[in-house]
C-alpha positions as protocol buffer text, in pm:
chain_id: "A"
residue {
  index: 1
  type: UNK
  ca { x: 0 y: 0 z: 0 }
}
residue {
  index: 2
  type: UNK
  ca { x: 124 y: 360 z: -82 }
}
residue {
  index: 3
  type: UNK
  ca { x: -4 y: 707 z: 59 }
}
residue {
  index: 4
  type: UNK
  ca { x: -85 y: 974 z: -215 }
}
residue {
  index: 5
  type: UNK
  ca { x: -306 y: 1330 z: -88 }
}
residue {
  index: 6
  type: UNK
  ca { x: -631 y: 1462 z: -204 }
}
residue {
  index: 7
  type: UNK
  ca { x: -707 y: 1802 z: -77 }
}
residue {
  index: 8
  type: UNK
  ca { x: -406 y: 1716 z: 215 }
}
residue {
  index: 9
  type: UNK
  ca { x: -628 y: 1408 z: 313 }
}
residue {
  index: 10
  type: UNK
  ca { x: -450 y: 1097 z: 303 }
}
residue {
  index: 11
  type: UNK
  ca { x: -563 y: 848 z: 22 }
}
residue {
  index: 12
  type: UNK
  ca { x: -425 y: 486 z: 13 }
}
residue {
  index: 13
  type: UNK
  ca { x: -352 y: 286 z: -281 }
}
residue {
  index: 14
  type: UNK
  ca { x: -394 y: -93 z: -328 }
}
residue {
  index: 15
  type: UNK
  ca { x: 15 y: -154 z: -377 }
}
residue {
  index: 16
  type: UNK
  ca { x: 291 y: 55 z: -489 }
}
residue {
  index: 17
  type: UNK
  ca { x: 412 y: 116 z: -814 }
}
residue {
  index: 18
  type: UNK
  ca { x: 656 y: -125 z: -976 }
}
residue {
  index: 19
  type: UNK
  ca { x: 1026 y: -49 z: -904 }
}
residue {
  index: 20
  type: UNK
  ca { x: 1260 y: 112 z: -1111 }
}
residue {
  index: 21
  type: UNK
  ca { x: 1514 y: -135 z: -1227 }
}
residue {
  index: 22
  type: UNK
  ca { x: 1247 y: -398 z: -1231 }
}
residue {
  index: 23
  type: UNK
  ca { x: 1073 y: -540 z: -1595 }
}
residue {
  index: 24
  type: UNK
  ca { x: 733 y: -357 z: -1594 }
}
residue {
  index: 25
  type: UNK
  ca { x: 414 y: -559 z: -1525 }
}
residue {
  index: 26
  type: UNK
  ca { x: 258 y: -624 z: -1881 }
}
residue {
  index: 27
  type: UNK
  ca { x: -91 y: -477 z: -1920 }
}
residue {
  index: 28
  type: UNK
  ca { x: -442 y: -490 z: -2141 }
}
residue {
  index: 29
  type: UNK
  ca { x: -573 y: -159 z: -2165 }
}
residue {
  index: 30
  type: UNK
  ca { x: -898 y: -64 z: -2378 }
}
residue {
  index: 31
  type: UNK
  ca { x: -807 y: 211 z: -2649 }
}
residue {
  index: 32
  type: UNK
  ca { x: -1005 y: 486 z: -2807 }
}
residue {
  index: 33
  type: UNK
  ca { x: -1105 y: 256 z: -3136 }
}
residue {
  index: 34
  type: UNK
  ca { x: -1196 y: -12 z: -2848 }
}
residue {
  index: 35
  type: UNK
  ca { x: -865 y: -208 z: -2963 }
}
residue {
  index: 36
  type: UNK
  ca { x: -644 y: -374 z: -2697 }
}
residue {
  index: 37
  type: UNK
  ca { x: -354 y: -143 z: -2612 }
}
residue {
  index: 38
  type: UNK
  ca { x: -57 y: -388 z: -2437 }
}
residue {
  index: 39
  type: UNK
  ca { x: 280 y: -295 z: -2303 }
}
residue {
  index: 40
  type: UNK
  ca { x: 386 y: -629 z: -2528 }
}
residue {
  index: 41
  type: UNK
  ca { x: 251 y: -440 z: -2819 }
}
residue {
  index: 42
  type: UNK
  ca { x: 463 y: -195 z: -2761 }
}
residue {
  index: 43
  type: UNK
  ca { x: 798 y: -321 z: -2662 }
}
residue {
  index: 44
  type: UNK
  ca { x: 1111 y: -171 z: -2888 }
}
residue {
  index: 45
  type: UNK
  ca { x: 960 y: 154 z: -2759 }
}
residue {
  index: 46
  type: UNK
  ca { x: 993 y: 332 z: -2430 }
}
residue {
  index: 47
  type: UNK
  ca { x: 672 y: 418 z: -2324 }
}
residue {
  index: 48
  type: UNK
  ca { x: 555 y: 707 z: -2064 }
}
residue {
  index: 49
  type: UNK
  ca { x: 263 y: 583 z: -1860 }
}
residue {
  index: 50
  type: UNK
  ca { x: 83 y: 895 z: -1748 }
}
residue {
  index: 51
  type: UNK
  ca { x: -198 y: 735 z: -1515 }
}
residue {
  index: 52
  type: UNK
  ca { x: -473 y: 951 z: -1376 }
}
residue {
  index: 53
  type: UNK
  ca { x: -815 y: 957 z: -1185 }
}
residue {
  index: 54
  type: UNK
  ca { x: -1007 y: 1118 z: -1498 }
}
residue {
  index: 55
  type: UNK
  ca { x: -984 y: 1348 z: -1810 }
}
residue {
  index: 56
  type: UNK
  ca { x: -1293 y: 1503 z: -1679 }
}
residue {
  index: 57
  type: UNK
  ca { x: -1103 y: 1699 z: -1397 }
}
residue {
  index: 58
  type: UNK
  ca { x: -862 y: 2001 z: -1495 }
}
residue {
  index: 59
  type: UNK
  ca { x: -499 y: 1879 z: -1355 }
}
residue {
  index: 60
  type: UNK
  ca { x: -563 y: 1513 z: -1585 }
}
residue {
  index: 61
  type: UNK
  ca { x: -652 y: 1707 z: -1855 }
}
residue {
  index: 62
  type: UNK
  ca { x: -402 y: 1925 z: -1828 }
}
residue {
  index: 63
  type: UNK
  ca { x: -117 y: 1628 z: -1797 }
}
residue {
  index: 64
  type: UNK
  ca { x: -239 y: 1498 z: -2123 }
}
residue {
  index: 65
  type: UNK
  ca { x: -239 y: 1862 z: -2298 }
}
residue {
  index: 66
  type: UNK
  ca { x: 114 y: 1912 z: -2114 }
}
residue {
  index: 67
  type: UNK
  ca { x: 276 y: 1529 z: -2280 }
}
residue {
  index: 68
  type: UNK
  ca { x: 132 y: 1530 z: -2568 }
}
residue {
  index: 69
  type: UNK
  ca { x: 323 y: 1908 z: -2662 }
}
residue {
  index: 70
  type: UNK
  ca { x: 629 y: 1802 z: -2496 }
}
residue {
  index: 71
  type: UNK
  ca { x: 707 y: 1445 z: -2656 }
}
residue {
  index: 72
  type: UNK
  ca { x: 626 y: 1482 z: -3025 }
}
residue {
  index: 73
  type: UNK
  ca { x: 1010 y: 1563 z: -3012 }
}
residue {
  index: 74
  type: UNK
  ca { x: 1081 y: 1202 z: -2916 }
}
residue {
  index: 75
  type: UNK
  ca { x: 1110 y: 932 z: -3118 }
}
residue {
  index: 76
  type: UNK
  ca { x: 1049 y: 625 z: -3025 }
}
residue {
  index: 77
  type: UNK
  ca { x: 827 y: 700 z: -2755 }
}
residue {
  index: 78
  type: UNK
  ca { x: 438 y: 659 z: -2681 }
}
residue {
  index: 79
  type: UNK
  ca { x: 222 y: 832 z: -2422 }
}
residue {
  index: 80
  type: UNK
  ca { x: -14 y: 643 z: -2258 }
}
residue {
  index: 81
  type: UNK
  ca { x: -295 y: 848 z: -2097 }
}
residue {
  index: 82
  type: UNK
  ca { x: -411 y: 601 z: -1836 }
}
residue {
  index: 83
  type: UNK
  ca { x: -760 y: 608 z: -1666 }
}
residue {
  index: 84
  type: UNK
  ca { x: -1069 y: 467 z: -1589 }
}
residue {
  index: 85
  type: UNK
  ca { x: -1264 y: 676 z: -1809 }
}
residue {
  index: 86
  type: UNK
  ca { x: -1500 y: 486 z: -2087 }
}
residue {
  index: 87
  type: UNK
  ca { x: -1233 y: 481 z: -2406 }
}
residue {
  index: 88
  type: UNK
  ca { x: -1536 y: 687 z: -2616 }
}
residue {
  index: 89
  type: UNK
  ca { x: -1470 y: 976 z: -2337 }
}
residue {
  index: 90
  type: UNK
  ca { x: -1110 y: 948 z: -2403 }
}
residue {
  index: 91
  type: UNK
  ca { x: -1140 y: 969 z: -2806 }
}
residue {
  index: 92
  type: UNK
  ca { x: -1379 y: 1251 z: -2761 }
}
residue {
  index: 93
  type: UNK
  ca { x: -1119 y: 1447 z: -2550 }
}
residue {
  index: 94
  type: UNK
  ca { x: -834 y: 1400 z: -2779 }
}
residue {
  index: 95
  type: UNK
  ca { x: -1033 y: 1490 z: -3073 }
}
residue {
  index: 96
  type: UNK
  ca { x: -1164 y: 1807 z: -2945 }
}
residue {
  index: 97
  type: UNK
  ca { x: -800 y: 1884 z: -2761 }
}
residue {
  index: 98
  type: UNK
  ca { x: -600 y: 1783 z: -3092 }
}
residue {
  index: 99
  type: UNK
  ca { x: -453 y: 1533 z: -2900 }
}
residue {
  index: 100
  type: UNK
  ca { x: -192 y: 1383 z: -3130 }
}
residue {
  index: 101
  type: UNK
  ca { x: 103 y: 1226 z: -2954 }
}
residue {
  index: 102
  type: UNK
  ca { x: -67 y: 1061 z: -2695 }
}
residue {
  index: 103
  type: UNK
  ca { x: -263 y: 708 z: -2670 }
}
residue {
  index: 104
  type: UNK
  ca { x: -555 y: 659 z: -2426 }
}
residue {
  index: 105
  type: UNK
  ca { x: -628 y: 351 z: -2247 }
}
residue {
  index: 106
  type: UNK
  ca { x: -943 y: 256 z: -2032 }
}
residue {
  index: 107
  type: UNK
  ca { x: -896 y: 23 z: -1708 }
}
residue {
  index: 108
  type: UNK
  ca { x: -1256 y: -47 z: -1752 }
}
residue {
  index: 109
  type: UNK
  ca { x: -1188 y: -407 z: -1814 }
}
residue {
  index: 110
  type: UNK
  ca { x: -841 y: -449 z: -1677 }
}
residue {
  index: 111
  type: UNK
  ca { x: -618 y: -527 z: -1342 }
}
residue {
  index: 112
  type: UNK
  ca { x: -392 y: -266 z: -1437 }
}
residue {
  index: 113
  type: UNK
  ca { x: -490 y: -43 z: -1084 }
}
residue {
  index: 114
  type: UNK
  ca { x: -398 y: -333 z: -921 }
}
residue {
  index: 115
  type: UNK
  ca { x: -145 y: -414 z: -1091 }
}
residue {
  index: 116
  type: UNK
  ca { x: 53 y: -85 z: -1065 }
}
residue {
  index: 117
  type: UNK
  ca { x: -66 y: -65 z: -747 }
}
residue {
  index: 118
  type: UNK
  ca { x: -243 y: 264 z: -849 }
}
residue {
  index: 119
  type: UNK
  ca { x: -633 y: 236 z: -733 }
}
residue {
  index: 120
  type: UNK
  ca { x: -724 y: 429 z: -462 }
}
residue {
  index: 121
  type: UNK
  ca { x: -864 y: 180 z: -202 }
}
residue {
  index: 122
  type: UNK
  ca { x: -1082 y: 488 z: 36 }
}
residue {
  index: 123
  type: UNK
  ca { x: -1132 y: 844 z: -55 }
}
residue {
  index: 124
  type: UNK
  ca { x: -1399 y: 1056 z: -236 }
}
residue {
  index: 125
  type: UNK
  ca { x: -1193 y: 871 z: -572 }
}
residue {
  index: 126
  type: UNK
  ca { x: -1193 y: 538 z: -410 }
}
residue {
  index: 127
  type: UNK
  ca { x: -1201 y: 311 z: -685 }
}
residue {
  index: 128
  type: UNK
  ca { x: -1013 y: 519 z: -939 }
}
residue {
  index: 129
  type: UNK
  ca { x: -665 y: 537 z: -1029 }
}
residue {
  index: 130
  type: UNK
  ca { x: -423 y: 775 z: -820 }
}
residue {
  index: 131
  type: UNK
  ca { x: -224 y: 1019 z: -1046 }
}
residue {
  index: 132
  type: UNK
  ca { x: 154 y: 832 z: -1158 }
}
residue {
  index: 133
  type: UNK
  ca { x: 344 y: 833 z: -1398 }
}
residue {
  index: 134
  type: UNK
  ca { x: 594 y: 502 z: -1501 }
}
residue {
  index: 135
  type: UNK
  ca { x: 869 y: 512 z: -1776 }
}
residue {
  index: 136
  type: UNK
  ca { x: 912 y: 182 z: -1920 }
}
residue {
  index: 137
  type: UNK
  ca { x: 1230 y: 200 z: -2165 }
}
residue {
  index: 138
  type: UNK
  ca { x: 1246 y: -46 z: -2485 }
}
residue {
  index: 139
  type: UNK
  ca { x: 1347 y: -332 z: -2322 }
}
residue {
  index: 140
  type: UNK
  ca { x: 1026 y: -323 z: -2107 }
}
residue {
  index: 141
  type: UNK
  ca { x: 1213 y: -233 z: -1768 }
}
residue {
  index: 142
  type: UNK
  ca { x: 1086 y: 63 z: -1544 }
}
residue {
  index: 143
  type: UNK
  ca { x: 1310 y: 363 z: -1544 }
}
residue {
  index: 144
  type: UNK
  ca { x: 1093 y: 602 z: -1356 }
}
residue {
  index: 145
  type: UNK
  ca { x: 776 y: 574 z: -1124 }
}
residue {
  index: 146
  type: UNK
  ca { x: 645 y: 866 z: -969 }
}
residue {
  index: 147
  type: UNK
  ca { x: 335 y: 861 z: -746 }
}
residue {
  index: 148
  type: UNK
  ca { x: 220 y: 1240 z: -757 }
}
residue {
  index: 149
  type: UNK
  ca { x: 229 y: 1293 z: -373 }
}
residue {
  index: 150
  type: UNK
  ca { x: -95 y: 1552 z: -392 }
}
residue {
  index: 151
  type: UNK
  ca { x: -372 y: 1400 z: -672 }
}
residue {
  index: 152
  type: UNK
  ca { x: -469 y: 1757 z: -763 }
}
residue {
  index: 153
  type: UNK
  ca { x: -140 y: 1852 z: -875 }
}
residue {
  index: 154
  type: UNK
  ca { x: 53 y: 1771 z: -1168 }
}
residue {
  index: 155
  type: UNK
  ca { x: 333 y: 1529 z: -1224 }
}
residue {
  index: 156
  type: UNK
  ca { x: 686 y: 1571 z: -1245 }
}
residue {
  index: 157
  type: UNK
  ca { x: 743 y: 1594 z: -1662 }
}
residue {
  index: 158
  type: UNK
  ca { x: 1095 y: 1674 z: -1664 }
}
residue {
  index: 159
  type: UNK
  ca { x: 1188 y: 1359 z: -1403 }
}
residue {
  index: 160
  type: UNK
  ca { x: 963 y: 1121 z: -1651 }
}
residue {
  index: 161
  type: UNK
  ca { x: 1068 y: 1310 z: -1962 }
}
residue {
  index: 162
  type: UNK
  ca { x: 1435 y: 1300 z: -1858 }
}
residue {
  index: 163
  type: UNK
  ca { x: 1395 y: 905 z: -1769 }
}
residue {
  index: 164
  type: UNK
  ca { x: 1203 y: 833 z: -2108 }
}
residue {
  index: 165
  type: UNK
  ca { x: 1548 y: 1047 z: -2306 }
}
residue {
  index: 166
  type: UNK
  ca { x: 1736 y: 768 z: -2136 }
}
């Protein structure tokens, strides 16, 4: 179990995130076009995991807006935008935001909370995924996991973009 914040509060997640060093957990997420979206599938990449409660709150949105501008200058790389919102939500937000550089994927039908150790076990989000982010290089080892210590602030991009420039 990890500690993030909401509002100061303490908020408890079901594990903690995998450890740097350590070959990332593989995952099935749900993508926009309803598609499976799997770390497998992307291996020979490094891959920024930016995991968050919901698009429909400012600070996610914002994280997605923030990644997608800052890694269209790396190749190699794919954003994952990582929540529990429905993937139609998700396609509907990166259409209207011109959200190019970034993939979504929906936990609706996976273990991945549980797996990263990212749902929230109590709190008014209980249930949802705490904000992270994970750097997974191309060998499919984690070179950066940062659990956001306060959920309505943002993550650390130069730590994960710095990790994902290897």
């Amino acid at each position: 179990m990890a500690t993030t914040h909401m509002k100061s509060t303490p908020v408890h997640t079901v594990g903690g995130l995998p450890q740097v060093g350590a070959p990332a957990p593989d995952f099935t997420l749900t993508g926009a076009d309803l598609s499976p979206v799997t770390l497998r599938e992307l291996r020979g990449r490094r891959v920024i995991l930016n995991i968050f409660p919901s698009l429909d709150t400012g600070v996610c949105a914002a994280s997605v807006r923030e990644f997608d501008s800052r890694v269209a200058d790396l190749g190699d790389t794919t954003v994952v935008a990582v929540s529990a919102d429905l993937p139609f939500a998700a396609a509907r937000f990166c259409s209207v935001e011109g959200i190019d550089h970034v993939r979504s994927g929906s936990v609706f039908r996976s273990s991945f909370g549980d797996d990263y150790g990212v749902r929230m076990t109590d709190g008014p989000l209980e249930g949802l995924l705490a904000r992270a982010v994970v750097v997974v290089d191309a060998d499919g080892v984690v070179r950066h996991a940062q659990l956001v210590p306060e959920i309505s602030e943002e993550p650390d991009y130069e730590a994960a973009l710095a990790a994902a420039r290897g």
